[in-house]
Short mmCIF file of C-alpha atoms in Angstrom, two decimals:
data_model
loop_
_atom_site.label_atom_id
_atom_site.label_comp_id
_atom_site.label_asym_id
_atom_site.label_seq_id
_atom_site.Cartn_x
_atom_site.Cartn_y
_atom_site.Cartn_z
CA UNK A 3 105.76 115.11 108.64
CA UNK A 4 103.16 115.68 110.95
CA UNK A 5 99.86 113.89 110.52
CA UNK A 6 98.14 117.15 110.95
CA UNK A 7 99.97 118.57 108.21
CA UNK A 8 99.50 115.71 105.97
CA UNK A 9 95.27 115.83 106.46
CA UNK A 10 95.41 119.51 105.92
CA UNK A 11 97.51 119.15 102.52
CA UNK A 12 95.13 116.52 101.59
CA UNK A 13 91.89 118.64 102.31
CA UNK A 14 93.43 121.34 100.56
CA UNK A 15 94.37 119.23 97.45
CA UNK A 16 90.78 117.37 97.41
CA UNK A 17 89.14 120.97 97.29
CA UNK A 18 91.06 121.99 94.59
CA UNK A 19 90.32 118.56 92.58
CA UNK A 20 86.53 119.43 92.94
CA UNK A 21 86.43 123.13 92.65
CA UNK A 22 88.76 122.61 89.44
CA UNK A 23 87.52 119.91 87.80
CA UNK A 24 83.64 120.03 88.61
CA UNK A 25 84.22 123.59 88.63
CA UNK A 26 85.08 123.63 84.95
CA UNK A 27 82.48 121.42 83.68
CA UNK A 28 79.66 123.28 85.64
CA UNK A 29 81.10 127.06 84.83
CA UNK A 30 82.71 126.46 81.52
CA UNK A 31 82.18 123.48 79.62
CA UNK A 32 79.27 124.83 77.91
CA UNK A 33 79.88 128.55 78.05
CA UNK A 34 78.19 129.91 74.96
CA UNK A 35 80.70 130.01 71.90
CA UNK A 36 83.68 129.67 73.80
CA UNK A 37 82.87 126.72 76.12
CA UNK A 38 85.80 124.30 76.94
CA UNK A 39 83.73 121.08 76.27
CA UNK A 40 84.77 117.62 77.06
CA UNK A 41 88.58 118.13 76.36
CA UNK A 42 88.56 120.93 78.66
CA UNK A 43 86.87 119.25 81.54
CA UNK A 44 89.47 116.32 81.28
CA UNK A 45 92.24 118.56 81.01
CA UNK A 46 91.12 120.51 84.02
CA UNK A 47 90.87 117.30 86.34
CA UNK A 48 94.38 116.15 85.20
CA UNK A 49 95.86 119.54 85.59
CA UNK A 50 94.42 119.87 89.41
CA UNK A 51 96.17 116.74 90.17
CA UNK A 52 99.51 117.74 88.14
CA UNK A 53 99.83 121.06 90.01
CA UNK A 54 98.74 119.50 93.51
CA UNK A 55 101.42 116.92 93.14
CA UNK A 56 104.14 119.19 92.94
CA UNK A 57 102.59 121.54 95.49
CA UNK A 58 101.63 119.00 98.11
CA UNK A 59 103.32 115.50 96.64
CA UNK A 60 106.30 116.38 99.40
CA UNK A 61 103.83 116.81 102.20
CA UNK A 62 101.34 113.94 101.89
CA UNK A 63 101.85 112.12 98.77
CA UNK A 64 98.99 114.02 97.24
CA UNK A 65 96.49 111.18 97.19
CA UNK A 66 93.51 113.48 96.60
CA UNK A 67 91.26 110.31 96.75
CA UNK A 68 90.27 107.41 99.07
CA UNK A 69 90.88 104.75 96.31
CA UNK A 70 94.44 106.33 95.97
CA UNK A 71 95.10 106.03 99.24
CA UNK A 72 93.62 102.28 99.32
CA UNK A 73 95.30 101.31 96.52
CA UNK A 74 98.77 102.77 97.92
CA UNK A 75 97.88 100.76 101.21
CA UNK A 76 97.13 97.66 99.17
CA UNK A 77 100.65 97.89 97.15
CA UNK A 78 102.53 98.35 100.44
CA UNK A 79 103.15 101.95 100.06
CA UNK A 80 100.99 103.54 102.82
CA UNK A 81 100.78 102.90 106.24
CA UNK A 82 97.00 101.19 107.65
CA UNK A 83 96.69 103.18 110.36
CA UNK A 84 96.68 106.41 107.84
CA UNK A 85 94.10 105.25 105.69
CA UNK A 86 90.91 106.23 107.40
CA UNK A 87 92.57 110.05 108.05
CA UNK A 88 93.63 110.28 104.98
CA UNK A 89 90.09 109.52 103.42
CA UNK A 90 88.18 111.80 105.88
CA UNK A 91 90.64 114.67 104.95
CA UNK A 92 89.68 114.10 101.52
CA UNK A 93 85.94 113.48 102.08
CA UNK A 94 85.68 116.80 103.92
CA UNK A 95 87.85 118.62 100.73
CA UNK A 96 85.67 117.59 98.56
CA UNK A 97 82.50 118.72 100.17
CA UNK A 98 84.06 122.00 100.76
CA UNK A 99 85.04 122.44 96.99
CA UNK A 100 81.59 121.64 95.96
CA UNK A 101 80.42 124.09 98.45
CA UNK A 102 82.46 126.88 97.33
CA UNK A 103 81.51 125.76 93.73
CA UNK A 104 77.68 125.80 94.70
CA UNK A 105 78.07 129.43 95.83
CA UNK A 106 79.87 130.63 92.77
CA UNK A 107 77.42 128.60 90.41
CA UNK A 108 74.17 130.03 92.21
CA UNK A 109 75.10 133.84 91.30
CA UNK A 110 73.71 133.06 88.11
CA UNK A 111 70.10 133.48 87.59
CA UNK A 112 68.66 130.07 86.38
CA UNK A 113 71.53 127.80 87.88
CA UNK A 114 69.64 124.47 87.63
CA UNK A 115 71.82 123.16 90.88
CA UNK A 116 73.91 120.24 88.96
CA UNK A 117 77.53 120.25 90.60
CA UNK A 118 78.69 117.44 87.64
CA UNK A 119 77.63 114.96 89.85
CA UNK A 120 78.70 111.10 88.94
CA UNK A 121 75.70 108.80 87.72
CA UNK A 122 74.41 105.68 85.48
CA UNK A 123 71.33 104.99 83.87
CA UNK A 124 69.12 108.00 83.33
CA UNK A 125 71.84 110.19 85.15
CA UNK A 126 74.52 108.91 82.46
CA UNK A 127 75.77 111.40 80.15
CA UNK A 128 75.62 108.85 77.38
CA UNK A 129 72.63 106.77 79.08
CA UNK A 130 75.16 103.95 80.05
CA UNK A 131 73.39 101.01 82.51
CA UNK A 132 74.78 100.30 85.87
CA UNK A 133 76.76 97.52 84.58
CA UNK A 134 78.48 99.49 81.95
CA UNK A 135 79.15 102.19 84.61
CA UNK A 136 80.32 99.74 87.23
CA UNK A 137 82.77 98.05 84.88
CA UNK A 138 84.20 101.38 83.42
CA UNK A 139 84.74 102.76 87.03
CA UNK A 140 86.57 99.38 88.01
CA UNK A 141 88.89 99.41 85.52
CA UNK A 142 89.49 103.22 85.19
CA UNK A 143 90.54 103.32 88.56
CA UNK A 144 92.70 100.02 88.15
CA UNK A 145 94.75 101.68 85.81
CA UNK A 146 94.83 105.09 87.39
CA UNK A 147 96.35 103.50 90.51
CA UNK A 148 98.54 101.28 88.73
CA UNK A 149 100.02 104.15 86.89
CA UNK A 150 100.12 105.84 90.21
CA UNK A 151 101.97 103.12 91.48
CA UNK A 152 104.52 102.53 88.74
CA UNK A 153 105.20 106.39 88.32
CA UNK A 154 106.15 106.71 92.15
CA UNK A 155 108.47 103.66 92.23
CA UNK A 156 111.73 104.61 92.90
CA UNK A 157 113.07 102.95 90.08
CA UNK A 158 111.00 105.64 88.03
CA UNK A 159 112.43 109.16 86.90
CA UNK A 160 110.75 110.98 89.87
CA UNK A 161 109.79 114.73 88.63
CA UNK A 162 108.08 112.86 85.81
CA UNK A 163 105.33 111.08 88.37
CA UNK A 164 103.22 114.38 88.12
CA UNK A 165 103.03 114.60 84.68
CA UNK A 166 102.12 110.92 84.32
CA UNK A 167 99.63 111.03 86.99
CA UNK A 168 97.91 114.13 85.53
CA UNK A 169 98.06 112.88 82.08
CA UNK A 170 96.44 109.45 83.17
CA UNK A 171 93.59 111.27 84.72
CA UNK A 172 93.12 113.39 81.69
CA UNK A 173 93.07 110.33 79.39
CA UNK A 174 90.58 108.50 81.99
CA UNK A 175 88.22 111.60 81.99
CA UNK A 176 88.16 111.67 77.93
CA UNK A 177 87.24 107.69 77.91
CA UNK A 178 84.86 107.69 80.74
CA UNK A 179 82.83 111.24 80.98
CA UNK A 180 79.95 109.89 78.71
CA UNK A 181 79.56 106.94 80.73
CA UNK A 182 79.72 108.02 84.33
CA UNK A 183 80.68 111.88 84.08
CA UNK A 184 83.85 110.05 85.65
CA UNK A 185 84.54 109.37 89.15
CA UNK A 186 87.58 107.52 89.91
CA UNK A 187 87.32 108.96 93.12
CA UNK A 188 84.52 108.65 95.89
CA UNK A 189 85.30 111.49 97.70
CA UNK A 190 84.98 113.83 94.12
CA UNK A 191 81.44 111.91 93.80
CA UNK A 192 80.41 112.84 97.64
CA UNK A 193 81.06 116.21 97.38
CA UNK A 194 78.57 117.33 94.60
CA UNK A 195 76.43 114.50 95.60
CA UNK A 196 75.63 115.51 99.02
CA UNK A 197 74.81 118.93 97.59
CA UNK A 198 72.81 117.82 94.69
CA UNK A 199 71.07 115.03 96.87
CA UNK A 200 68.33 112.95 95.34
CA UNK A 201 69.04 110.50 92.59
CA UNK A 202 72.65 111.73 92.90
CA UNK A 203 72.93 110.62 96.55
CA UNK A 204 71.25 107.44 95.58
CA UNK A 205 73.38 106.48 93.57
CA UNK A 206 76.59 107.56 95.39
CA UNK A 207 77.12 103.43 96.41
CA UNK A 208 78.64 102.80 93.20
CA UNK A 209 81.06 105.43 93.45
CA UNK A 210 82.47 104.26 96.38
CA UNK A 211 82.34 100.45 95.21
CA UNK A 212 83.65 100.07 92.34
CA UNK A 213 86.73 102.81 92.61
CA UNK A 214 87.72 100.60 95.73
CA UNK A 215 87.60 97.44 93.91
CA UNK A 216 89.83 98.65 91.26
CA UNK A 217 92.15 100.16 93.40
CA UNK A 218 92.46 97.31 95.52
CA UNK A 219 92.95 95.13 92.39
CA UNK A 220 95.73 97.56 91.12
CA UNK A 221 97.45 97.75 94.27
CA UNK A 222 97.86 93.76 94.53
CA UNK A 223 98.72 93.44 90.90
CA UNK A 224 101.39 96.06 91.30
CA UNK A 225 102.96 94.88 94.37
CA UNK A 226 103.32 91.41 92.37
CA UNK A 227 104.72 92.72 89.02
CA UNK A 228 107.03 95.32 90.67
CA UNK A 229 108.83 93.04 93.14
CA UNK A 230 112.64 93.20 93.09
CA UNK A 231 113.13 89.58 93.36
#
């Protein structure tokens, strides 16, 4: 598959993840009387990955996430030369998704500018500290990448991989939305933070550091665990 098509797929997929996931949080989570709440937002994020895995998995692998790309590289599943181009495409897709969401959300008078950015301390939905948020993002990303590596192993049922991965991301959101508003994805964090600016942008470093650390651990652990020898 030509690199240009792989990168276009990653751009579109990450665009959909941010628009679908963050969009559900901004537009539908607290809609009067019929809002979807935390459960609905969690499911929306899982559905974005599930649907895109079927749509573009055969083109780019459907990473949609710099941490996943790095974790797959660490696990011996992705060439080093494609890591940076994938990450650039993912971040650009996330920014585009956040921009479209912003344009939609500003169509309502009184919009406060929030785009479901991630945060800790005063910006944590549940008031969790930096240490709590850091640990959460490391562990949740570790488990997400571990599930991806296992579900996409050649010895696993191939057609069920998107379902396992989408449900895993749903579960992760159910656990960690109260802590950090759930990132496990530096691109997903970057899009909304860039448009919100201020404190969201000031805390963005953690939502690159923690997911990447978790992904590296998962990659190396699964590489050892899944060895055929």
